[in-house]
Coordinates of C-alpha atoms and ligand atoms in Angstrom, one line a residue:
X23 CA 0.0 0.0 0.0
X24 CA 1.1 3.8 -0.8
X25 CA 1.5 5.4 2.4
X26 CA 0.9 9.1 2.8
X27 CA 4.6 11.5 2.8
X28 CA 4.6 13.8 5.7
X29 CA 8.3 14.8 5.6
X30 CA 10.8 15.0 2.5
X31 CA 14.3 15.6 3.1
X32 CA 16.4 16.1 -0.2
X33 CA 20.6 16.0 0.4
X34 CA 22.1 18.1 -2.2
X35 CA 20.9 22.1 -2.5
X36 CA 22.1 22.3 -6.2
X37 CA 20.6 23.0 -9.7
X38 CA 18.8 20.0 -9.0
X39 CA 17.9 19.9 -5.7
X40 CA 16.9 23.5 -5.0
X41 CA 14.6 23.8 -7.6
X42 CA 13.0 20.4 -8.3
X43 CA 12.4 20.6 -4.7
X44 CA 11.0 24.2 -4.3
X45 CA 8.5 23.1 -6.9
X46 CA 7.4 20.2 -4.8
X47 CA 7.1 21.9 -2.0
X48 CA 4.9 24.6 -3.8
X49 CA 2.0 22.1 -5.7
X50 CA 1.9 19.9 -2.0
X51 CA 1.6 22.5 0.9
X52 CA 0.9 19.4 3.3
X53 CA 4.4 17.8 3.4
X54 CA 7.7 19.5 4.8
X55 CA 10.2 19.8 2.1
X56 CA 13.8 20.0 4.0
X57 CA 16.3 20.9 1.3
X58 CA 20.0 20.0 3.3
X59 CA 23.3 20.4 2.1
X60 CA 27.2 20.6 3.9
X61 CA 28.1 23.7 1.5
X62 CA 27.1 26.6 4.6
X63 CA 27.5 29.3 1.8
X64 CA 25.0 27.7 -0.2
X65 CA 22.2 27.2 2.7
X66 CA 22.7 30.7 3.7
X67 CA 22.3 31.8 0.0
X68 CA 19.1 30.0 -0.3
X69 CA 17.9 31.5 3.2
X70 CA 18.2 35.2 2.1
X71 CA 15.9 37.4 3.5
X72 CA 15.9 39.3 0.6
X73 CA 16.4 37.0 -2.3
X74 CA 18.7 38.8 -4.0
X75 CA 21.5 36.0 -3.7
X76 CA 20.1 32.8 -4.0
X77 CA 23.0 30.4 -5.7
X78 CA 20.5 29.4 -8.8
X79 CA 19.4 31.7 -11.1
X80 CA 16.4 30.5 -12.6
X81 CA 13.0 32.2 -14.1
X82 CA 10.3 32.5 -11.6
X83 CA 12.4 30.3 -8.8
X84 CA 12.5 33.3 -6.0
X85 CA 8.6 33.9 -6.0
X86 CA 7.9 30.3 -5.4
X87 CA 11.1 30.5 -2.8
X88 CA 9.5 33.1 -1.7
X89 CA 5.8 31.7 -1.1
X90 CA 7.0 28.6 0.5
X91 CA 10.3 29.4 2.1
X92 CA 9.6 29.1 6.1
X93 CA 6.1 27.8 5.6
X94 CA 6.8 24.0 4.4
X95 CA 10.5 24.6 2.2
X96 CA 12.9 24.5 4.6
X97 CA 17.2 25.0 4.0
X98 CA 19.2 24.0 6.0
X99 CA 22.9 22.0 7.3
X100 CA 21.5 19.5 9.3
X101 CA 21.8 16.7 7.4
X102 CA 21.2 14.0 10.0
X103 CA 18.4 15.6 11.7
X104 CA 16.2 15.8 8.2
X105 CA 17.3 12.4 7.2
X106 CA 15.9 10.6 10.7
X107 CA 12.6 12.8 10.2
X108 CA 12.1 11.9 6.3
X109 CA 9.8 9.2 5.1
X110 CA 11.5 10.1 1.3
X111 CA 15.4 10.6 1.0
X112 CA 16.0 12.4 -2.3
X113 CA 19.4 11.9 -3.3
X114 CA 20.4 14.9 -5.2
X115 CA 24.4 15.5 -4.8
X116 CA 26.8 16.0 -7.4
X117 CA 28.4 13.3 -9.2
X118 CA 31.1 15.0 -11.8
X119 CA 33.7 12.8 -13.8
X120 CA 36.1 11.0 -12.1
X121 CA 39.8 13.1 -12.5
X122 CA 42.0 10.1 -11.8
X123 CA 42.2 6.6 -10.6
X124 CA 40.0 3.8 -12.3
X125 CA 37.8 4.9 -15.1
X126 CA 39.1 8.9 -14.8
X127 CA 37.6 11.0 -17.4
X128 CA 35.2 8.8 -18.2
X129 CA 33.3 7.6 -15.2
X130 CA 31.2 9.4 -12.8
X131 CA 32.8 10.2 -9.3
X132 CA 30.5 8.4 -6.6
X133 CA 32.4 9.9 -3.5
X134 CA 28.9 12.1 -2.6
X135 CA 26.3 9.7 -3.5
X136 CA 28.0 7.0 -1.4
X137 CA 28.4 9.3 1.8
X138 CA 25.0 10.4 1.2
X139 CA 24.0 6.5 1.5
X140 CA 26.1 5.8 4.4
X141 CA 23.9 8.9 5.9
X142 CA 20.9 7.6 5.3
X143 CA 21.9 4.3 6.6
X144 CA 22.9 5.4 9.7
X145 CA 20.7 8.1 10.3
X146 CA 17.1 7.4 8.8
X147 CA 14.3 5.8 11.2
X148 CA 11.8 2.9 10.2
X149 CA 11.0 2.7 6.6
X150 CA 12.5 5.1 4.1
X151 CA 12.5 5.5 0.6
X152 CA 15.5 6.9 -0.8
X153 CA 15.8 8.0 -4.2
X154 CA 18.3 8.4 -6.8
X155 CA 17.4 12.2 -8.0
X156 CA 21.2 12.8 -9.3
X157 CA 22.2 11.5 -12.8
X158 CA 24.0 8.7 -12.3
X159 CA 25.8 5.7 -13.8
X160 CA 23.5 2.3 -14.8
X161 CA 23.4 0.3 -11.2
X162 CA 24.5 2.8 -9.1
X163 CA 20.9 1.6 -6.9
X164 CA 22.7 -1.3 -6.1
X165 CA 25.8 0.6 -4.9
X166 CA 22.9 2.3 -2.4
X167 CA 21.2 -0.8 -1.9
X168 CA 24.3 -2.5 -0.6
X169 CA 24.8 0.7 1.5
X170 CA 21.6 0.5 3.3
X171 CA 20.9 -3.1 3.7
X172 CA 24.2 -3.2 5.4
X173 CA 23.8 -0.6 7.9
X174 CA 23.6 -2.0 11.5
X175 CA 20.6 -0.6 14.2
X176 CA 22.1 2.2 16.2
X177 CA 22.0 1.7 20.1
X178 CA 18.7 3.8 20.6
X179 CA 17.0 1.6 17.9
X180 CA 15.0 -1.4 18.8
X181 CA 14.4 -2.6 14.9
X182 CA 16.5 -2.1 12.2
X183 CA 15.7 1.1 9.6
X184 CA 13.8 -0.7 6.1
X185 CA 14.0 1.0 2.7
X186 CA 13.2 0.7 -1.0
X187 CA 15.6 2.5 -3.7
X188 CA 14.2 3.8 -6.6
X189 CA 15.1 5.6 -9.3
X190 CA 13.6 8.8 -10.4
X191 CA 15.7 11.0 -13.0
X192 CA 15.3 14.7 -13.3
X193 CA 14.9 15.5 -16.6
X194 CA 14.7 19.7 -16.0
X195 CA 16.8 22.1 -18.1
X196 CA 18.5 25.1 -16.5
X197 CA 16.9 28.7 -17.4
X198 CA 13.8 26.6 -18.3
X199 CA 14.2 24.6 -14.4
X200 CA 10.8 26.0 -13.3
X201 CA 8.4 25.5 -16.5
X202 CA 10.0 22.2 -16.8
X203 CA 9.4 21.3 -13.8
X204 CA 5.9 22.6 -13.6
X205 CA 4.9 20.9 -16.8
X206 CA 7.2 17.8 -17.5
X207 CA 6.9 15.5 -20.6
X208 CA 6.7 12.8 -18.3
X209 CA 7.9 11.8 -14.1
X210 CA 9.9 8.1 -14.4
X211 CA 10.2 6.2 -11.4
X212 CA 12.2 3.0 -11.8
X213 CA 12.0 0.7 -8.7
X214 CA 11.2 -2.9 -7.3
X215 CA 8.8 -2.2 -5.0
X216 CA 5.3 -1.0 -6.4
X217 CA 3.9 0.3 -3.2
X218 CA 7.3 2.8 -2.6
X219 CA 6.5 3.7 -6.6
X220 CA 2.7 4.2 -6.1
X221 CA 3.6 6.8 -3.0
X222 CA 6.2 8.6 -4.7
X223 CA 3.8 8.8 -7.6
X224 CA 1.2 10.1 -5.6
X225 CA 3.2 13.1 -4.7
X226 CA 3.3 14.1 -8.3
X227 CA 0.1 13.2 -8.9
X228 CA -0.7 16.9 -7.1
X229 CA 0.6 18.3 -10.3
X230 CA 1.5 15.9 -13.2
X231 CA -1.0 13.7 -14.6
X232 CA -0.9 10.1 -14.0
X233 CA -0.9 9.5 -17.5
X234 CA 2.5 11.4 -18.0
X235 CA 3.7 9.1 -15.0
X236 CA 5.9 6.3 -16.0
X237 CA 6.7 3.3 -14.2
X238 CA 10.1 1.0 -15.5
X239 CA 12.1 -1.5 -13.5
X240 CA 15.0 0.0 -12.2
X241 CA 17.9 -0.1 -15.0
X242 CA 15.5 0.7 -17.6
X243 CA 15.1 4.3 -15.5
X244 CA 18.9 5.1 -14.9
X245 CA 19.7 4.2 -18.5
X246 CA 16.6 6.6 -20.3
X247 CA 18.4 9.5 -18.3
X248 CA 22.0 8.8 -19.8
X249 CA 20.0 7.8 -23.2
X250 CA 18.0 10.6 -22.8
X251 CA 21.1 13.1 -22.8
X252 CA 23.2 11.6 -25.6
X253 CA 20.0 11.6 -28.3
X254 CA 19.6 15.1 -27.3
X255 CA 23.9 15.8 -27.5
X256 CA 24.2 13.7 -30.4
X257 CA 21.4 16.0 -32.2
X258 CA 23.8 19.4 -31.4
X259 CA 26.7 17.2 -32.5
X260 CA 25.0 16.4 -35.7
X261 CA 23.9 19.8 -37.0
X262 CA 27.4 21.2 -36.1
X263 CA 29.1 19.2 -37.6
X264 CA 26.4 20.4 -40.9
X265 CA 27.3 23.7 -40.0
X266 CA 30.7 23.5 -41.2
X267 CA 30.0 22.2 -43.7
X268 CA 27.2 24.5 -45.1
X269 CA 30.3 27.0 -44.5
X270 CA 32.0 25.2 -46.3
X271 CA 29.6 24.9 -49.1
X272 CA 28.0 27.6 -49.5
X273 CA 24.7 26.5 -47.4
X274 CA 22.9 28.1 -44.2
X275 CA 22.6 25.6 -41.1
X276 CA 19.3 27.7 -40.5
X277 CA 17.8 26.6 -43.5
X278 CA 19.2 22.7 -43.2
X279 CA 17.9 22.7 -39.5
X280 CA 14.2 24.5 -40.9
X281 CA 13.7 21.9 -43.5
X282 CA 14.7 18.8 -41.9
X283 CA 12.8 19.8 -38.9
X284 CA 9.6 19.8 -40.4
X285 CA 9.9 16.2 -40.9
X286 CA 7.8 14.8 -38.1
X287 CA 10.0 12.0 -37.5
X288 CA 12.9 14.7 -36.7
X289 CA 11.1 17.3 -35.7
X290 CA 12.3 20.9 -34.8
X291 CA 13.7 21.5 -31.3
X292 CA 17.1 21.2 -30.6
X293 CA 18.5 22.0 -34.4
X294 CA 20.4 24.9 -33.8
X295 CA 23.7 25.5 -34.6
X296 CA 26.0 26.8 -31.7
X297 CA 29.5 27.2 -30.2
X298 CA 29.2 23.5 -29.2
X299 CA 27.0 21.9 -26.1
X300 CA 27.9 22.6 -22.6
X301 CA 26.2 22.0 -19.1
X302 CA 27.2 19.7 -16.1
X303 CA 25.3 16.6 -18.0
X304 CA 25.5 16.1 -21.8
X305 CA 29.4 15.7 -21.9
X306 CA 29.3 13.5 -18.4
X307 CA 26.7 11.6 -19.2
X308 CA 27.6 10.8 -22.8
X309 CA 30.8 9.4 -21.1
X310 CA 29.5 7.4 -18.7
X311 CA 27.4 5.4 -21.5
X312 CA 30.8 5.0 -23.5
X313 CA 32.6 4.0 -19.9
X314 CA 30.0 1.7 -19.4
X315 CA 29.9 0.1 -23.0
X316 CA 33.6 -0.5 -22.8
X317 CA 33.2 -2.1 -19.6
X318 CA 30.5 -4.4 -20.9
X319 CA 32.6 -5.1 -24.0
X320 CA 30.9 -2.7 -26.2
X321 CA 33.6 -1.0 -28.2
X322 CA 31.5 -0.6 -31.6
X323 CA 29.0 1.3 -28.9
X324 CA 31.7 3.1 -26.7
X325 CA 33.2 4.7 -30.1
X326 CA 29.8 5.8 -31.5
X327 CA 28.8 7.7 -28.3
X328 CA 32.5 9.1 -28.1
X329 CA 32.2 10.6 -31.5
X330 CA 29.3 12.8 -30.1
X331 CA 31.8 14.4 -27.5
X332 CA 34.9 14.5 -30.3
X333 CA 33.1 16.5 -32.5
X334 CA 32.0 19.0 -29.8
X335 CA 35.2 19.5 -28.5
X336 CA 36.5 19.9 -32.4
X337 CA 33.5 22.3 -32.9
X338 CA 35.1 24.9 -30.0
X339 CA 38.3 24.7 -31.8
X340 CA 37.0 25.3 -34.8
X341 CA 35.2 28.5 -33.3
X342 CA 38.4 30.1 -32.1
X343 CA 40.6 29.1 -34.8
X344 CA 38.3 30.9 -37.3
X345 CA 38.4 34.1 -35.4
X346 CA 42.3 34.0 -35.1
X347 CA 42.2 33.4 -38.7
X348 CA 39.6 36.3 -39.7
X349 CA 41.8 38.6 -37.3
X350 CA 44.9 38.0 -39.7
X351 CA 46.6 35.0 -37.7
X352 CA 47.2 37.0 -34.6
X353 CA 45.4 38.2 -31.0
X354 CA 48.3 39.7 -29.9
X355 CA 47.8 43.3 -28.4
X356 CA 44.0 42.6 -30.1
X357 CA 41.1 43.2 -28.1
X358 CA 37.9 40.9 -28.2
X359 CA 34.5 41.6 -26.6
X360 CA 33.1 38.3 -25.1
X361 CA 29.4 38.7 -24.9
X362 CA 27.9 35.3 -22.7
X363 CA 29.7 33.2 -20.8
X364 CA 27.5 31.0 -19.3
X365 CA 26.5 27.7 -21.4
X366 CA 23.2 28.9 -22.5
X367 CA 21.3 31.8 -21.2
X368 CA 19.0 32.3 -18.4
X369 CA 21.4 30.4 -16.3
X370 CA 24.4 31.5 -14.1
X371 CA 25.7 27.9 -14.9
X372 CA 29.3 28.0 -16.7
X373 CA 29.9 24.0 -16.0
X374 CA 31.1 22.8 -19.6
X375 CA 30.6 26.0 -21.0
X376 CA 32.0 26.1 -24.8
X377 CA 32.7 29.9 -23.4
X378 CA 35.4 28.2 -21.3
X379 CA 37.3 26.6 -24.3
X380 CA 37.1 29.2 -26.7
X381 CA 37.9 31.8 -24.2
X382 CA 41.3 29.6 -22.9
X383 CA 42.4 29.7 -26.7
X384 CA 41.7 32.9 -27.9
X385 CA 43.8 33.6 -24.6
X386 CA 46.5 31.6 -25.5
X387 CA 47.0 33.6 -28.9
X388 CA 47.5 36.5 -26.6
X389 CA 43.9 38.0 -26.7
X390 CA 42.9 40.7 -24.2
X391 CA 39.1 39.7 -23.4
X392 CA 36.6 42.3 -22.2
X393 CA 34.0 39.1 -21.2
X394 CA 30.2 40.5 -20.0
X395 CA 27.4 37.9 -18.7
X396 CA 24.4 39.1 -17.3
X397 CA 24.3 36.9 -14.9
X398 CA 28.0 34.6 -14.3
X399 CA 30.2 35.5 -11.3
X400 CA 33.6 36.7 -12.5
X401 CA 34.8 34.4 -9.8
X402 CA 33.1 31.7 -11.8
X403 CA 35.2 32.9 -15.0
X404 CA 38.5 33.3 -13.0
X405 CA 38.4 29.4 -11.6
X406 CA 36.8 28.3 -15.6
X407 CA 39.6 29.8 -17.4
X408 CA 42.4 29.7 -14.5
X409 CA 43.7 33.0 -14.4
X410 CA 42.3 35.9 -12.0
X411 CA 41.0 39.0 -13.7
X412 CA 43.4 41.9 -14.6
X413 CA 42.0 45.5 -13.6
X414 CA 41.4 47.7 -16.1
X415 CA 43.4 50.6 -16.6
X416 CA 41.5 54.1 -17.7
X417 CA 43.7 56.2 -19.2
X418 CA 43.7 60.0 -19.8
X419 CA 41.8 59.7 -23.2
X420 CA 39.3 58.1 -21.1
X421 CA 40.1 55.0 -23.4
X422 CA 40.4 51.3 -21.7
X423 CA 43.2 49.4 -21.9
X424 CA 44.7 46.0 -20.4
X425 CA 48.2 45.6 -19.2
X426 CA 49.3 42.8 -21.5
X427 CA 48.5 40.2 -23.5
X428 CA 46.5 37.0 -22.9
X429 CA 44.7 38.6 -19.8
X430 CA 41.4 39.1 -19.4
X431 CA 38.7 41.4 -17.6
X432 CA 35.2 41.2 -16.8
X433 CA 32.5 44.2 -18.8
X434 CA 30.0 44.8 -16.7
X435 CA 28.1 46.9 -19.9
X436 CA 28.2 46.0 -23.0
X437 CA 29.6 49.2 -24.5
X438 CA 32.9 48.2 -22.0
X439 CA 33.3 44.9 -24.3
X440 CA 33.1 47.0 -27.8
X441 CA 34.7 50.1 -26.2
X442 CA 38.2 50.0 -29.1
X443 CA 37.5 46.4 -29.4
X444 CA 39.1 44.5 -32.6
X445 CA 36.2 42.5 -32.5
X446 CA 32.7 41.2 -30.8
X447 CA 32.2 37.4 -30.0
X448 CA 28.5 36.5 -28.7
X449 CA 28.9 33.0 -27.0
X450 CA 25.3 33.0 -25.1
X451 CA 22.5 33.7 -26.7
X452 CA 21.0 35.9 -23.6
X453 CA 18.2 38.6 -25.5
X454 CA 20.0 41.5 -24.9
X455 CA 22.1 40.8 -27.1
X456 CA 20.1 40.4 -30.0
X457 CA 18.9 44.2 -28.9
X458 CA 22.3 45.7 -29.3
X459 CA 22.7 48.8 -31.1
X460 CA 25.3 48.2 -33.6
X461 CA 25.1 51.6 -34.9
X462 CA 26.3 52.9 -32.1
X463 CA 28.5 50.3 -30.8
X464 CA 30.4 50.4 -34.1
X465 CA 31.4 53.8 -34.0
X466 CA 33.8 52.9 -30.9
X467 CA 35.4 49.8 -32.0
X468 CA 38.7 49.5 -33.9
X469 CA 38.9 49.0 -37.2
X470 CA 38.7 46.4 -39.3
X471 CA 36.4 45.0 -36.7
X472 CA 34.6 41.9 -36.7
X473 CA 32.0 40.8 -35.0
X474 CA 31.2 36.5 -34.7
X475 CA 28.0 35.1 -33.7
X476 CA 28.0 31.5 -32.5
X477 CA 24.5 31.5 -31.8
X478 CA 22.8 33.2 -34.5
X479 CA 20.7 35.4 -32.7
X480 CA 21.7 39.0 -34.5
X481 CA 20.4 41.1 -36.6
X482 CA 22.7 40.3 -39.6
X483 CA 22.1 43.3 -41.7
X484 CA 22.1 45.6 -39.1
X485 CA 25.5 44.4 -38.4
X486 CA 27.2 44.9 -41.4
X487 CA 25.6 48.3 -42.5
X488 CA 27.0 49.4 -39.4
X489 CA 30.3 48.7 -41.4
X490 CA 31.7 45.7 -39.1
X491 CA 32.6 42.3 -40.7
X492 CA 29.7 39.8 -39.8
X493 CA 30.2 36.0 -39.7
X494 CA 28.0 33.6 -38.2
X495 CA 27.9 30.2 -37.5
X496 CA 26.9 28.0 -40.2
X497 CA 26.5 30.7 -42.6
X498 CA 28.4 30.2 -46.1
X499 CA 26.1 32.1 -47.9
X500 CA 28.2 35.2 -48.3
X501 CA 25.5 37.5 -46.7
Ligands
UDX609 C1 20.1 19.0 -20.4 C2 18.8 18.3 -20.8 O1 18.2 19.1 -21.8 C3 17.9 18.0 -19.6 O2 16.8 17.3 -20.0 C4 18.7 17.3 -18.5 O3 17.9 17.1 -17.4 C5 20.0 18.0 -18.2 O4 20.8 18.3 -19.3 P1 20.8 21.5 -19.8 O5 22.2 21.0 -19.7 O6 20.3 22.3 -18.6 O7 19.7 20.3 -19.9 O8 20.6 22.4 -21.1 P2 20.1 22.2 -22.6 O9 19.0 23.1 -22.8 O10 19.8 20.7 -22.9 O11 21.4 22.6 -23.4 C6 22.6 22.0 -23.3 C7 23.6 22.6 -24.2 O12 23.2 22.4 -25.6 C8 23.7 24.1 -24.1 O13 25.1 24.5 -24.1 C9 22.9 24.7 -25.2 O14 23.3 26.0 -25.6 C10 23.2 23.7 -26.3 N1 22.2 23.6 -27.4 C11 20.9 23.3 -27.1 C12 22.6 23.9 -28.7 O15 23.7 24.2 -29.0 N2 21.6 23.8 -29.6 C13 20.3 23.5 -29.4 O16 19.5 23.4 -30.3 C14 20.0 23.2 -28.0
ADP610 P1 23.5 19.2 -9.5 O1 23.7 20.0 -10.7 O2 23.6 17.8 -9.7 O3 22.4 19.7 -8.6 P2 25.4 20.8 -7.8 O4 26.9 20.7 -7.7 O5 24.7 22.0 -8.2 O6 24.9 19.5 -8.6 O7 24.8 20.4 -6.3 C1 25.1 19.3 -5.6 C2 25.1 19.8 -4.1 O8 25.2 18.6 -3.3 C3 26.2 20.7 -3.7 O9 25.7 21.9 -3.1 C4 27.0 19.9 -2.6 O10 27.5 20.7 -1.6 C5 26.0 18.9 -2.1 N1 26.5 17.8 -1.4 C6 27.5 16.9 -1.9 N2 27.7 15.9 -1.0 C7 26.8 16.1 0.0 C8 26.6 15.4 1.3 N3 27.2 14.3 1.6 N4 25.6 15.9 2.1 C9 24.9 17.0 1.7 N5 25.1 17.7 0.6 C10 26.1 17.3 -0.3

């Protein structure tokens, strides 16, 4: 039988965990929602009074923050406390590539799901059900399971703590987190157990309908998440890879990605052209599938899914190497407005970013980078690209200028990034951009100038009769 949740404790107060959970707690005002994590910072971001500084960005996250915070959305560091009180354990902690040992680059780095478990396992009271929320390698519920079966009574315990595992993917993108997650294409829940999947599906039930929840065993749910993410990579792989090619040919990617889209079986969404995918899960994910192919003795499927992430990382290259060509072979003592740095807008999220890349090697041709992002940290940038931001210096011309080459500097207006620039590089496709006014912009930027857009998102002829050199991704036609 389902029983009815009073009391939800998620571990992990990420892009994950902070909003999926804020939205639960919002559509089921009758169960506490304890969002916990050991990152203090990040629990007091989420408990300010103001909501200025709360560590997501995300559209419409702070009102619903704000209409449940304190009422039944709680954040907080006390981990073992909310665990004993849950009757649902979400598991929502990070679980980036593993940097060395066994299966480095490639596999995913359990360190934080497996002390999560051994918190659970110590801590929780009576029957639990713990879910996997996190992305995470095929089997990792047996990793838990073994974790929690394990776990020996504690002295003020007369029976031992029960549980059921399941798996229940998030399948939210960031700057769309809240819509998403308001309106999801479908909930899966993968498990054993059908009464522990009936009474997680009831608390969706207050929002999704039932016919949009799915129930799968287990393995079928872990692997639709990392399946999930490599159709969706390999699609932005695929039309990349087109778009050099329509350069090349004399083709737009725009009009490839229009007319194949309208083939049903396609379809439209997710065709367009960019400076190469970024984001803490299409790269990890797609790596984990070839990881676990090769470990199952899958090399014919381990090189397929590998090609996806090859041709990304190519696609960056390809990016800078064009704009060190356009800009006659040399950055040195050039200056280059970077509009966007995050991996796609309405996020503050610069995991993966193709920003990162193409920012380290314009930098390493000795570019002098004005970057502006509406919404990044520049501490963010500084750890991303590894170098700490070099002040501007305002000279007596009232003119900007950087101290030497291969440094950069964060533009907190636009008109700072174009201020003398040699040329204009828009990386995220945030919607002021597509507003600038290139008229004016133009007149103070150093000429020849360029300006590149990898996303496609300005106004081409307004561009060029504003006398700057215009190229844009997957454009060969000569515009
Ligand atoms: C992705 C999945 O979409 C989501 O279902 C999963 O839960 C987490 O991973 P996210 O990484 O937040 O979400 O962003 P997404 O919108 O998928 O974009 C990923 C990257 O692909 C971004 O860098 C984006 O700019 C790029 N992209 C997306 C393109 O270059 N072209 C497109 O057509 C779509
Ligand atoms: P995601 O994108 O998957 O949400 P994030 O890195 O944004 O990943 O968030 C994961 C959060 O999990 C971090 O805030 C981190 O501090 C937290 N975390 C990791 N391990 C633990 C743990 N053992 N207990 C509580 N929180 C944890």
């Amino acid at each position: 039988m389902a029983f009815k949740v009073k009391n939800i404790c998620c571990i992990g107060a990420g892009y994950v965990g902070g909003p999926t959970m804020s939205v639960m707690a919002d559509h089921c005002p009758e169960i506490q929602v304890n969002v916990v994590d050991i990152n203090h910072q990040r629990i007091n971001s989420w408990n300010d009074p103001d909501l200025r500084n709360l560590p997501i960005y995300e559209p419409g996250l702070n009102e619903i923050v704000k209409r449940c915070r304190g009422k039944n959305l709680h954040f907080s560091t006390e981990v073992e406390r909310n665990i004993a009180q849950a009757d649902i354990v979400f598991i929502s902690v990070n679980t980036p590539t593993k940097t060395k040992g066994f299966g480095a680059g490639q596999a995913s780095d359990l360190k934080w799901v497996e002390t999560s478990a051994r918190k659970v396992a110590k801590y929780a009271r009576g029957h639990t059900i713990v879910v996997e929320k996190s992305t995470l390698p095929v089997r990792t519920a047996e990793v838990i399971k073994e974790i929690l079966i394990s776990a020996k009574p504690s002295s003020d315990q007369s029976e031992p703590s029960t549980f059921d595992i399941l798996s229940n993917p998030e399948f939210m993108a960031e700057g769309s987190a809240v819509k998403d997650l308001e309106k999801p294409d479908r909930i899966l829940i993968g498990g054993e157990n059908h009464d522990a999947i009936n009474t997680l599906s009831e608390i969706y039930k207050y929002w999704v309908p039932e016919k949009k929840i799915l129930h799968t065993n287990i393995w079928s749910s872990e692997l639709a998440k990392l399946t999930a993410n490599a159709f969706l990579a390999q699609r932005i792989s695929s039309i990349n890879s087109i778009s050099a090619l329509c350069e090349a040919t004399g083709g737009d990617v725009r009009e490839v990605s229009r007319a194949i889209g309208s083939d049903s079986r396609i379809g439209s969404r997710f065709l367009d052209s960019g400076p190469g995918f970024g984001g803490s899960c299409f790269k990890k994910d797609i790596l984990n599938l070839v990881y676990l192919s090769r470990y199952f003795g899958l090399p014919e499927v381990a090189d397929f899914w590998e090609g996806v992430v090859h041709l990304n990382n190519w696609h960056q290259h390809r990016v800078s190497q064009l704009i060190i060509k356009k800009l006659f072979g040399t950055l040195s003592g050039k200056k280059i407005g970077v509009l966007g740095f995050a991996f796609k807008a309405n996020t503050n999220d610069t995991r993966e970013s193709a920003a990162i890349q193409i920012c380290k090697d314009l930098l390493e041709e000795g570019a002098r980078l004005f970057i502006h992002d509406p919404k990044v940290n520049p501490l963010n940038i500084s750890n991303d690209l590894g170098i700490s931001p070099i002040n501007k210096v305002l000279e007596s011309n009232n003119s900007l200028t950087f101290q030497s080459d291969g440094s950069w500097s964060k533009a907190s207006q636009i008109s700072e990034a174009t201020k003398e620039a040699d040329a204009i590089l828009v990386l995220t496709e945030w919607e002021e951009y597509s507003k600038i006014n290139w008229e004016k912009e133009s007149k103070q930027m150093r000429y020849p100038a360029w300006v590149f857009d990898s996303r496609s998102i300005l106004d081409a002829k307004r561009v060029i009769n504003s006398g700057l050199n215009f190229w844009r991704i997957g454009d060969g036609t000569n515009l």
